[in-house]
Tab-separated table of C-alpha atoms and ligand atoms in Angstrom:
chain	number	residue	atom	x	y	z
A	1	UNK	CA	117.524	105.976	74.927
A	2	UNK	CA	119.191	107.175	78.231
A	3	UNK	CA	117.998	108.758	81.526
A	4	UNK	CA	119.307	109.160	85.101
A	5	UNK	CA	116.490	107.233	86.805
A	6	UNK	CA	114.332	104.632	84.956
A	7	UNK	CA	111.009	104.133	86.787
A	8	UNK	CA	109.059	100.883	86.082
A	9	UNK	CA	105.351	101.462	86.796
A	10	UNK	CA	103.139	104.563	86.505
A	11	UNK	CA	101.051	103.956	89.579
A	12	UNK	CA	101.106	106.440	92.505
A	13	UNK	CA	104.680	105.378	93.519
A	14	UNK	CA	106.206	105.705	90.134
A	15	UNK	CA	104.453	108.910	89.304
A	16	UNK	CA	105.151	110.563	92.621
A	17	UNK	CA	108.828	109.691	92.357
A	18	UNK	CA	109.046	111.001	88.805
A	19	UNK	CA	107.573	114.362	89.843
A	20	UNK	CA	109.795	114.720	92.949
A	21	UNK	CA	112.892	113.956	90.809
A	22	UNK	CA	111.759	116.441	88.227
A	23	UNK	CA	111.545	119.195	90.903
A	24	UNK	CA	115.219	118.363	91.810
A	25	UNK	CA	116.361	118.480	88.159
A	26	UNK	CA	116.918	114.705	88.047
A	27	UNK	CA	115.992	113.179	84.719
A	28	UNK	CA	113.630	110.286	84.678
A	29	UNK	CA	111.567	108.097	82.316
A	30	UNK	CA	108.584	105.891	83.304
A	31	UNK	CA	107.914	102.557	81.595
A	32	UNK	CA	104.297	101.419	82.123
A	33	UNK	CA	102.679	98.248	80.972
A	34	UNK	CA	99.088	99.563	80.689
A	35	UNK	CA	97.653	102.731	79.104
A	36	UNK	CA	96.834	105.745	81.255
A	37	UNK	CA	93.047	105.188	81.126
A	38	UNK	CA	93.560	101.649	82.566
A	39	UNK	CA	95.745	103.002	85.410
A	40	UNK	CA	93.205	105.704	86.190
A	41	UNK	CA	90.383	103.150	86.146
A	42	UNK	CA	91.631	101.172	89.035
A	43	UNK	CA	89.582	102.195	92.220
A	44	UNK	CA	91.766	101.693	95.295
A	45	UNK	CA	92.790	103.706	98.357
A	46	UNK	CA	90.848	106.557	99.882
A	47	UNK	CA	92.704	107.875	102.907
A	48	UNK	CA	95.973	110.058	102.807
A	49	UNK	CA	98.206	110.552	105.798
A	50	UNK	CA	99.723	113.971	106.300
A	51	UNK	CA	103.068	112.540	105.325
A	52	UNK	CA	101.554	111.700	101.879
A	53	UNK	CA	100.096	115.130	101.513
A	54	UNK	CA	103.446	116.709	102.363
A	55	UNK	CA	105.030	114.719	99.612
A	56	UNK	CA	102.338	115.782	97.138
A	57	UNK	CA	102.960	119.376	98.116
A	58	UNK	CA	106.779	118.852	97.672
A	59	UNK	CA	106.016	117.464	94.190
A	60	UNK	CA	103.897	120.523	93.407
A	61	UNK	CA	100.686	118.539	92.952
A	62	UNK	CA	98.890	118.893	96.356
A	63	UNK	CA	96.532	121.903	95.613
A	64	UNK	CA	93.540	119.847	94.462
A	65	UNK	CA	93.791	117.463	97.409
A	66	UNK	CA	93.759	120.516	99.741
A	67	UNK	CA	90.862	122.148	97.878
A	68	UNK	CA	88.596	119.091	97.245
A	69	UNK	CA	89.838	116.548	99.854
A	70	UNK	CA	87.751	115.935	103.060
A	71	UNK	CA	89.881	116.395	106.267
A	72	UNK	CA	88.800	113.824	108.854
A	73	UNK	CA	89.463	114.221	112.628
A	74	UNK	CA	87.953	110.832	113.603
A	75	UNK	CA	86.668	107.353	112.745
A	76	UNK	CA	83.824	105.333	114.151
A	77	UNK	CA	84.067	101.690	115.436
A	78	UNK	CA	80.826	99.713	115.278
A	79	UNK	CA	80.552	96.506	117.296
A	80	UNK	CA	77.822	94.897	119.305
A	81	UNK	CA	75.284	97.175	117.549
A	82	UNK	CA	76.832	100.380	118.825
A	83	UNK	CA	79.120	103.087	117.355
A	84	UNK	CA	82.093	104.544	119.200
A	85	UNK	CA	84.021	107.565	117.926
A	86	UNK	CA	87.773	107.518	118.007
A	87	UNK	CA	88.837	111.188	118.116
A	88	UNK	CA	92.039	110.939	115.940
A	89	UNK	CA	92.733	114.655	116.156
A	90	UNK	CA	92.657	114.957	119.983
A	91	UNK	CA	94.415	111.593	120.574
A	92	UNK	CA	97.267	112.123	118.045
A	93	UNK	CA	98.152	115.654	119.270
A	94	UNK	CA	96.379	117.499	116.463
A	95	UNK	CA	96.907	115.279	113.439
A	96	UNK	CA	94.149	114.205	110.964
A	97	UNK	CA	93.811	112.277	107.692
A	98	UNK	CA	92.567	113.496	104.283
A	99	UNK	CA	89.880	111.535	102.389
A	100	UNK	CA	90.939	111.960	98.734
A	101	UNK	CA	90.834	109.017	96.361
A	102	UNK	CA	93.940	107.342	94.857
A	103	UNK	CA	92.414	107.836	91.471
A	104	UNK	CA	92.458	111.625	92.034
A	105	UNK	CA	96.119	111.476	93.312
A	106	UNK	CA	97.021	109.539	90.182
A	107	UNK	CA	95.158	111.953	88.017
A	108	UNK	CA	96.900	114.948	89.627
A	109	UNK	CA	100.306	113.352	89.126
A	110	UNK	CA	99.617	112.234	85.447
A	111	UNK	CA	98.509	115.802	84.591
A	112	UNK	CA	101.596	117.418	86.283
A	113	UNK	CA	103.906	114.971	84.519
A	114	UNK	CA	102.377	115.702	81.105
A	115	UNK	CA	102.450	119.490	81.715
A	116	UNK	CA	106.154	119.169	82.541
A	117	UNK	CA	106.743	117.306	79.306
A	118	UNK	CA	108.241	114.221	81.008
A	119	UNK	CA	108.336	110.944	79.212
A	120	UNK	CA	105.943	108.178	80.173
A	121	UNK	CA	106.084	105.126	77.894
A	122	UNK	CA	102.623	103.623	78.259
A	123	UNK	CA	101.746	100.201	76.750
A	124	UNK	CA	105.325	98.907	77.109
A	125	UNK	CA	105.333	95.103	77.099
A	126	UNK	CA	107.829	92.347	78.036
A	127	UNK	CA	109.801	94.552	80.321
A	128	UNK	CA	113.032	93.082	81.567
A	129	UNK	CA	115.785	94.511	83.811
A	130	UNK	CA	119.513	94.067	83.049
A	131	UNK	CA	122.740	94.852	84.797
A	132	UNK	CA	121.118	95.665	88.131
A	133	UNK	CA	124.202	94.365	89.969
A	134	UNK	CA	126.594	96.540	87.895
A	135	UNK	CA	126.953	100.308	87.294
A	136	UNK	CA	125.201	100.453	83.910
A	137	UNK	CA	121.650	98.975	84.382
A	138	UNK	CA	119.148	98.813	81.529
A	139	UNK	CA	115.380	98.404	81.110
A	140	UNK	CA	114.483	96.532	77.976
A	141	UNK	CA	110.878	96.547	76.697
A	142	UNK	CA	108.723	96.266	73.518
A	143	UNK	CA	106.706	99.159	72.309
A	144	UNK	CA	104.851	99.670	68.966
A	145	UNK	CA	106.311	96.514	67.748
A	146	UNK	CA	109.928	97.508	68.387
A	147	UNK	CA	112.340	96.280	71.085
A	148	UNK	CA	113.740	99.274	73.064
A	149	UNK	CA	116.627	99.703	75.537
A	150	UNK	CA	116.571	102.375	78.274
A	151	UNK	CA	120.027	102.937	79.674
A	152	UNK	CA	120.130	104.560	83.120
A	153	UNK	CA	122.083	105.071	86.416
A	154	UNK	CA	119.267	103.645	88.599
A	155	UNK	CA	116.021	101.654	88.366
A	156	UNK	CA	113.106	102.284	90.634
A	157	UNK	CA	110.878	99.260	90.700
A	158	UNK	CA	107.405	100.843	91.296
A	159	UNK	CA	105.470	98.124	89.338
A	160	UNK	CA	103.342	96.676	92.173
A	161	UNK	CA	102.907	93.216	93.683
A	162	UNK	CA	102.675	91.451	90.296
A	163	UNK	CA	105.477	93.469	88.664
A	164	UNK	CA	108.750	92.339	87.114
A	165	UNK	CA	111.055	94.275	89.449
A	166	UNK	CA	110.978	92.141	92.524
A	167	UNK	CA	111.106	89.031	90.378
A	168	UNK	CA	114.348	90.377	88.826
A	169	UNK	CA	116.187	90.089	92.186
A	170	UNK	CA	117.993	86.776	92.425
A	171	UNK	CA	115.880	84.483	94.666
A	172	UNK	CA	118.878	83.890	97.070
A	173	UNK	CA	119.175	87.679	97.725
A	174	UNK	CA	115.580	88.180	98.767
A	175	UNK	CA	113.560	87.105	101.882
A	176	UNK	CA	109.801	87.278	101.797
A	177	UNK	CA	107.300	87.227	104.549
A	178	UNK	CA	103.608	86.570	103.841
A	179	UNK	CA	100.234	85.988	105.553
A	180	UNK	CA	97.231	85.468	103.374
A	181	UNK	CA	93.821	86.093	104.976
A	182	UNK	CA	90.838	83.745	104.458
A	183	UNK	CA	88.628	86.430	103.041
A	184	UNK	CA	88.555	89.442	100.697
A	185	UNK	CA	86.889	92.827	100.409
A	186	UNK	CA	83.975	93.306	98.049
A	187	UNK	CA	84.075	96.965	97.203
A	188	UNK	CA	81.312	99.182	95.692
A	189	UNK	CA	81.691	102.794	94.474
A	190	UNK	CA	78.431	104.712	94.092
A	191	UNK	CA	77.214	108.272	93.434
A	192	UNK	CA	75.215	108.524	96.710
A	193	UNK	CA	75.827	110.637	99.755
A	194	UNK	CA	77.901	108.946	102.467
A	195	UNK	CA	76.014	107.316	105.332
A	196	UNK	CA	78.080	109.223	107.908
A	197	UNK	CA	80.457	112.214	107.954
A	198	UNK	CA	83.337	109.957	109.036
A	199	UNK	CA	84.370	106.361	108.220
A	200	UNK	CA	82.625	103.541	109.979
A	201	UNK	CA	84.596	100.264	110.623
A	202	UNK	CA	82.160	97.558	111.617
A	203	UNK	CA	82.845	94.244	113.385
A	204	UNK	CA	79.634	92.275	113.142
A	205	UNK	CA	78.579	88.638	113.466
A	206	UNK	CA	78.080	88.507	109.632
A	207	UNK	CA	81.598	89.884	109.036
A	208	UNK	CA	83.387	93.202	108.585
A	209	UNK	CA	81.989	96.210	106.731
A	210	UNK	CA	83.513	99.606	106.007
A	211	UNK	CA	81.539	102.775	105.084
A	212	UNK	CA	83.909	105.238	103.352
A	213	UNK	CA	83.537	107.975	100.777
A	214	UNK	CA	85.255	109.957	97.977
A	215	UNK	CA	83.211	113.215	98.411
A	216	UNK	CA	79.956	114.354	99.882
A	217	UNK	CA	78.188	112.859	96.911
A	218	UNK	CA	80.283	109.697	96.194
A	219	UNK	CA	80.512	106.831	98.656
A	220	UNK	CA	82.802	103.700	98.885
A	221	UNK	CA	81.577	100.667	100.812
A	222	UNK	CA	83.297	97.348	101.548
A	223	UNK	CA	82.085	93.955	102.806
A	224	UNK	CA	84.180	91.088	104.069
A	225	UNK	CA	83.432	88.145	101.704
A	226	UNK	CA	84.957	84.628	101.628
A	227	UNK	CA	88.201	84.217	99.581
A	228	UNK	CA	86.398	82.175	96.931
A	229	UNK	CA	83.581	84.810	96.384
A	230	UNK	CA	83.045	86.016	92.849
A	231	UNK	CA	82.033	89.584	92.090
A	232	UNK	CA	79.462	88.345	89.479
A	233	UNK	CA	77.662	86.532	92.348
A	234	UNK	CA	76.886	89.896	93.964
A	235	UNK	CA	74.107	92.030	92.425
A	236	UNK	CA	73.850	95.593	93.637
A	237	UNK	CA	70.696	94.615	95.549
A	238	UNK	CA	72.451	91.728	97.162
A	239	UNK	CA	75.269	94.081	98.231
A	240	UNK	CA	72.936	96.729	99.781
A	241	UNK	CA	70.879	94.029	101.608
A	242	UNK	CA	74.025	92.558	103.197
A	243	UNK	CA	75.446	95.995	104.067
A	244	UNK	CA	72.166	96.905	105.793
A	245	UNK	CA	72.475	93.750	107.892
A	246	UNK	CA	75.955	94.905	109.113
A	247	UNK	CA	75.014	98.455	110.005
A	248	UNK	CA	73.540	99.968	113.212
A	249	UNK	CA	69.960	101.311	113.125
A	250	UNK	CA	70.923	104.937	112.568
A	251	UNK	CA	73.293	104.172	109.697
A	252	UNK	CA	70.733	101.713	108.190
A	253	UNK	CA	68.166	104.498	108.252
A	254	UNK	CA	70.590	107.070	106.580
A	255	UNK	CA	71.861	104.627	103.927
A	256	UNK	CA	71.147	105.898	100.439
A	257	UNK	CA	71.529	103.098	97.816
A	258	UNK	CA	72.166	103.472	94.124
A	259	UNK	CA	73.734	101.722	91.128
A	260	UNK	CA	77.400	100.726	91.549
A	261	UNK	CA	79.737	102.521	89.246
A	262	UNK	CA	82.525	100.076	90.161
A	263	UNK	CA	82.422	96.774	91.930
A	264	UNK	CA	85.443	94.526	92.683
A	265	UNK	CA	86.836	91.969	95.139
A	266	UNK	CA	90.367	92.621	96.529
A	267	UNK	CA	92.205	89.663	98.144
A	268	UNK	CA	93.761	90.469	101.537
A	269	UNK	CA	97.348	89.606	102.348
A	270	UNK	CA	100.277	90.985	104.346
A	271	UNK	CA	103.597	90.664	102.418
A	272	UNK	CA	107.110	92.072	102.733
A	273	UNK	CA	110.204	91.482	100.588
A	274	UNK	CA	113.641	92.303	102.127
A	275	UNK	CA	115.814	94.059	101.306
A	276	UNK	CA	114.241	96.705	99.161
A	277	UNK	CA	117.457	97.405	97.211
A	278	UNK	CA	119.587	95.174	95.013
A	279	UNK	CA	122.524	96.976	93.460
A	280	UNK	CA	121.117	99.651	91.236
A	281	UNK	CA	117.520	98.388	91.595
A	282	UNK	CA	115.328	99.937	94.270
A	283	UNK	CA	111.890	98.572	95.008
A	284	UNK	CA	109.145	101.017	96.236
A	285	UNK	CA	105.470	100.592	97.073
A	286	UNK	CA	103.441	97.501	96.368
A	287	UNK	CA	106.386	95.999	94.478
A	288	UNK	CA	108.086	95.529	97.977
A	289	UNK	CA	105.185	95.121	100.374
A	290	UNK	CA	101.367	94.658	100.651
A	291	UNK	CA	99.112	95.365	103.639
A	292	UNK	CA	95.386	94.464	104.169
A	293	UNK	CA	93.621	97.734	103.412
A	294	UNK	CA	91.977	97.835	106.926
A	295	UNK	CA	94.455	100.394	108.183
A	296	UNK	CA	94.503	102.428	104.982
A	297	UNK	CA	98.319	102.127	104.810
A	298	UNK	CA	98.983	100.709	101.257
A	299	UNK	CA	99.081	103.919	99.302
A	300	UNK	CA	100.664	105.863	102.235
A	301	UNK	CA	103.524	103.343	102.577
A	302	UNK	CA	104.194	103.624	98.812
A	303	UNK	CA	104.410	107.383	99.352
A	304	UNK	CA	106.914	107.158	102.195
A	305	UNK	CA	109.088	104.715	100.319
A	306	UNK	CA	109.151	107.281	97.499
A	307	UNK	CA	110.138	110.043	99.891
A	308	UNK	CA	113.053	108.006	101.166
A	309	UNK	CA	114.136	107.045	97.596
A	310	UNK	CA	113.894	110.803	96.512
A	311	UNK	CA	116.241	111.536	99.435
A	312	UNK	CA	118.600	108.739	98.341
A	313	UNK	CA	118.832	109.924	94.661
A	314	UNK	CA	119.118	113.538	95.695
A	315	UNK	CA	121.991	112.665	98.090
A	316	UNK	CA	123.689	110.855	95.206
A	317	UNK	CA	123.277	113.483	92.459
A	318	UNK	CA	123.621	116.610	94.650
A	319	UNK	CA	126.118	115.722	97.354
A	320	UNK	CA	127.787	112.686	95.740
A	321	UNK	CA	126.981	110.857	99.002
A	322	UNK	CA	125.912	107.231	99.090
A	323	UNK	CA	124.250	107.638	102.526
A	324	UNK	CA	120.712	107.800	101.341
A	325	UNK	CA	121.251	104.888	98.973
A	326	UNK	CA	123.052	102.816	101.586
A	327	UNK	CA	120.242	103.356	104.243
A	328	UNK	CA	117.261	103.323	101.870
A	329	UNK	CA	116.061	99.785	102.557
A	330	UNK	CA	116.600	100.014	106.281
A	331	UNK	CA	114.736	103.395	106.523
A	332	UNK	CA	111.806	102.047	104.511
A	333	UNK	CA	111.494	98.666	106.320
A	334	UNK	CA	111.336	100.198	109.819
A	335	UNK	CA	108.160	102.116	108.767
A	336	UNK	CA	106.904	99.268	106.574
A	337	UNK	CA	106.966	96.730	109.418
A	338	UNK	CA	105.246	99.127	111.858
A	339	UNK	CA	102.459	99.654	109.270
A	340	UNK	CA	102.396	95.874	108.578
A	341	UNK	CA	101.841	95.230	112.334
A	342	UNK	CA	99.102	97.901	112.633
A	343	UNK	CA	97.294	96.659	109.532
A	344	UNK	CA	97.427	93.063	110.695
A	345	UNK	CA	96.311	93.951	114.191
A	346	UNK	CA	93.349	96.074	112.928
A	347	UNK	CA	92.386	93.348	110.350
A	348	UNK	CA	92.551	90.683	113.095
A	349	UNK	CA	90.436	92.814	115.352
A	350	UNK	CA	87.645	93.774	112.892
A	351	UNK	CA	87.097	90.651	110.728
A	352	UNK	CA	85.281	87.442	111.424
A	353	UNK	CA	87.650	84.438	111.612
A	354	UNK	CA	85.503	81.277	111.718
A	355	UNK	CA	88.588	79.124	112.555
A	356	UNK	CA	89.114	80.941	115.923
A	357	UNK	CA	85.552	80.000	117.045
A	358	UNK	CA	83.507	81.480	119.944
A	359	UNK	CA	86.695	82.096	122.026
A	360	UNK	CA	88.197	84.233	119.322
A	361	UNK	CA	84.979	86.241	118.930
A	362	UNK	CA	84.905	86.900	122.751
A	363	UNK	CA	88.523	88.025	122.715
A	364	UNK	CA	87.625	90.482	119.860
A	365	UNK	CA	84.689	91.867	121.842
A	366	UNK	CA	86.840	92.234	124.955
A	367	UNK	CA	89.620	94.069	123.068
A	368	UNK	CA	87.113	96.368	121.264
A	369	UNK	CA	85.515	97.223	124.676
A	370	UNK	CA	88.940	97.891	126.185
A	371	UNK	CA	89.964	99.852	123.154
A	372	UNK	CA	87.077	102.393	123.289
A	373	UNK	CA	87.279	102.679	127.078
A	374	UNK	CA	91.024	103.087	127.442
A	375	UNK	CA	92.627	106.359	126.365
A	376	UNK	CA	95.990	104.592	126.061
A	377	UNK	CA	94.562	101.957	123.729
A	378	UNK	CA	92.639	104.560	121.612
A	379	UNK	CA	95.770	106.695	121.498
A	380	UNK	CA	97.744	103.866	120.044
A	381	UNK	CA	95.042	103.275	117.318
A	382	UNK	CA	94.974	107.008	116.619
A	383	UNK	CA	98.720	107.541	116.161
A	384	UNK	CA	99.022	104.575	113.947
A	385	UNK	CA	95.980	105.455	111.866
A	386	UNK	CA	97.085	109.057	111.152
A	387	UNK	CA	100.623	107.674	110.335
A	388	UNK	CA	103.700	107.148	112.371
A	389	UNK	CA	106.620	109.640	111.920
A	390	UNK	CA	108.971	109.025	108.996
A	391	UNK	CA	111.996	109.690	111.075
A	392	UNK	CA	113.088	112.682	109.037
A	393	UNK	CA	111.432	115.092	106.537
A	394	UNK	CA	111.710	114.738	102.796
A	395	UNK	CA	114.652	116.819	101.562
A	396	UNK	CA	113.496	120.266	100.522
A	397	UNK	CA	113.518	120.682	96.809
A	398	UNK	CA	114.753	124.341	97.199
B	401	FAS	P1	100.435	99.959	91.811
B	401	FAS	O1	100.044	98.493	91.794
B	401	FAS	O2	99.308	100.927	92.039
B	401	FAS	O3	101.080	100.444	90.416
B	401	FAS	C1	102.018	99.604	89.787
B	401	FAS	C2	102.000	100.004	88.315
B	401	FAS	O4	102.976	99.194	87.670
B	401	FAS	C3	100.674	99.741	87.594
B	401	FAS	O5	100.263	100.896	86.848
B	401	FAS	C4	100.998	98.576	86.695
B	401	FAS	O6	100.254	98.531	85.544
B	401	FAS	C5	102.407	98.789	86.445
B	401	FAS	N1	103.134	97.447	86.141
B	401	FAS	C6	102.967	96.281	86.618
B	401	FAS	N2	103.796	95.382	86.095
B	401	FAS	C7	104.530	96.026	85.176
B	401	FAS	C8	105.483	95.599	84.257
B	401	FAS	N3	105.988	94.419	84.160
B	401	FAS	N4	106.105	96.574	83.437
B	401	FAS	C9	105.690	97.890	83.499
B	401	FAS	N5	104.693	98.329	84.374
B	401	FAS	C10	104.176	97.338	85.132
B	401	FAS	N6	95.382	100.815	99.715
B	401	FAS	C11	94.706	101.506	100.650
B	401	FAS	O7	95.361	102.212	101.319
B	401	FAS	N7	93.312	101.417	100.792
B	401	FAS	C12	92.537	100.553	99.902
B	401	FAS	O8	91.374	100.484	100.034
B	401	FAS	C13	93.270	99.833	98.895
B	401	FAS	N8	92.487	98.981	98.039
B	401	FAS	C14	93.200	98.196	97.167
B	401	FAS	C15	92.561	97.352	96.233
B	401	FAS	C16	93.287	96.638	95.279
B	401	FAS	C17	92.504	95.653	94.391
B	401	FAS	C18	94.606	96.670	95.232
B	401	FAS	C19	95.448	95.778	94.340
B	401	FAS	C20	95.338	97.540	96.178
B	401	FAS	C21	94.646	98.301	97.058
B	401	FAS	N9	95.264	99.158	97.977
B	401	FAS	C22	94.669	99.914	98.860
B	401	FAS	C23	96.618	99.312	97.962
B	401	FAS	C24	97.008	100.286	96.754
B	401	FAS	O9	96.375	101.501	96.970
B	401	FAS	C25	98.431	100.319	96.680
B	401	FAS	O10	99.083	100.436	97.873
B	401	FAS	C26	98.965	101.332	95.708
B	401	FAS	O11	98.227	101.209	94.446
B	401	FAS	C27	100.456	101.211	95.672
B	401	FAS	O12	100.890	101.939	94.613
B	401	FAS	P2	102.083	101.446	93.710
B	401	FAS	O13	103.157	100.977	94.571
B	401	FAS	O14	102.369	102.531	92.715
B	401	FAS	O15	101.538	100.109	92.912
B	402	PHB	C1	88.646	103.695	100.985
B	402	PHB	O1	87.887	104.695	101.048
B	402	PHB	O2	88.821	103.065	99.891
B	402	PHB	C2	89.287	103.060	102.166
B	402	PHB	C3	89.280	103.844	103.394
B	402	PHB	C4	89.787	103.308	104.544
B	402	PHB	C5	90.344	102.030	104.544
B	402	PHB	C6	90.428	101.280	103.326
B	402	PHB	C7	89.817	101.812	102.183
B	402	PHB	O3	90.953	101.543	105.580
């Protein structure tokens, strides 16, 4: 079997890259460990930056996000019992974010890929990468009881934090940076109306809480829980009781509870692997970096990596130039580290850190008070939250 670009992983990064490459006439095959239902069943991100929407449009799959997504012009910060609105739209010079679940993005990309008749090899096991430091790389995998070989020009490692791609880079060639947080996020998805029209990020003495949504009738809530917390220890009633204790009176009054249709705990970490390219292997998305979800950057960073990788492959195949390939890692990492900083800062500001004690709590309260009173500080939050510039548009597919 042969293709131009072999993509490992059919999450949002792999599927978006495959669709962009298809629009440019570049042949690609995706090798995915799970089946499509499993990939769709993972409930994750909820907020898209304009940059991500632009890439979905470039891939020809943005129409449902525009039709069904919820444009948001602001977020609310809740601390010391009071809510303060951050006007993202006014402070960022007219930008906004789109609330549209990662599950729907993945669904749109899967349907477009199937309609285009592109090959996605689900349920491929024991994937291994070969010849990544040469000019004829290969992806080996088992499927339907048979060992297969996919020959290609390039491999895009879009297989997430636990994938095989980053692990295939010789240890001496990779530098990693990591910070693990002493807590996780217990998330609940429920078919109840959101408690507020915009997202509420809460810093409370009992810990962080986030009130988000997927639509006007489907809500997504998160609670900060200790790292060792187990999802089975949290009944729906226990979740709702704890959430109420972390809300202001108005939100508590408006909260509509209901049965959870999904409940899970996500660990929080900051992680970056450098460089994001090794020979003919290119890492994109969670395969290369992880951010704590506080800043809603994970999915959006994966999308911007893919935009840069699409540029690189298009340069190579269209203009026989190595510029995009040579600068891929550097272009990604500049934006990755800016998002890592913002996500670390927002996580440090909004969560309870017992080890920093009363002094740490007072510093958080002082920074939050300054943040909502200072236009300069609120502007900094707004321009990071809506997404920093990518430093150059995705190449047009015309
Ligand atoms: P993904 O992990 O989504 O996809 C990787 C794909 O590769 C998967 O389908 C996997 O099955 C496949 N794969 C793995 N190993 C393989 C192998 N050896 N061979 C073949 N295929 C393999 N971001 C936010 O912005 N907000 C959030 O609230 C948020 N919540 C999250 C909760 C959790 C539990 C996790 C893990 C992440 C969360 N994220 C959130 C971040 C998330 O949205 C990621 O940024 C996004 O899924 C990144 O997409 P990909 O890079 O495609 O990686
Ligand atoms: C979500 O809706 O899942 C979500 C929204 C904003 C975040 C994190 C998660 O910062």
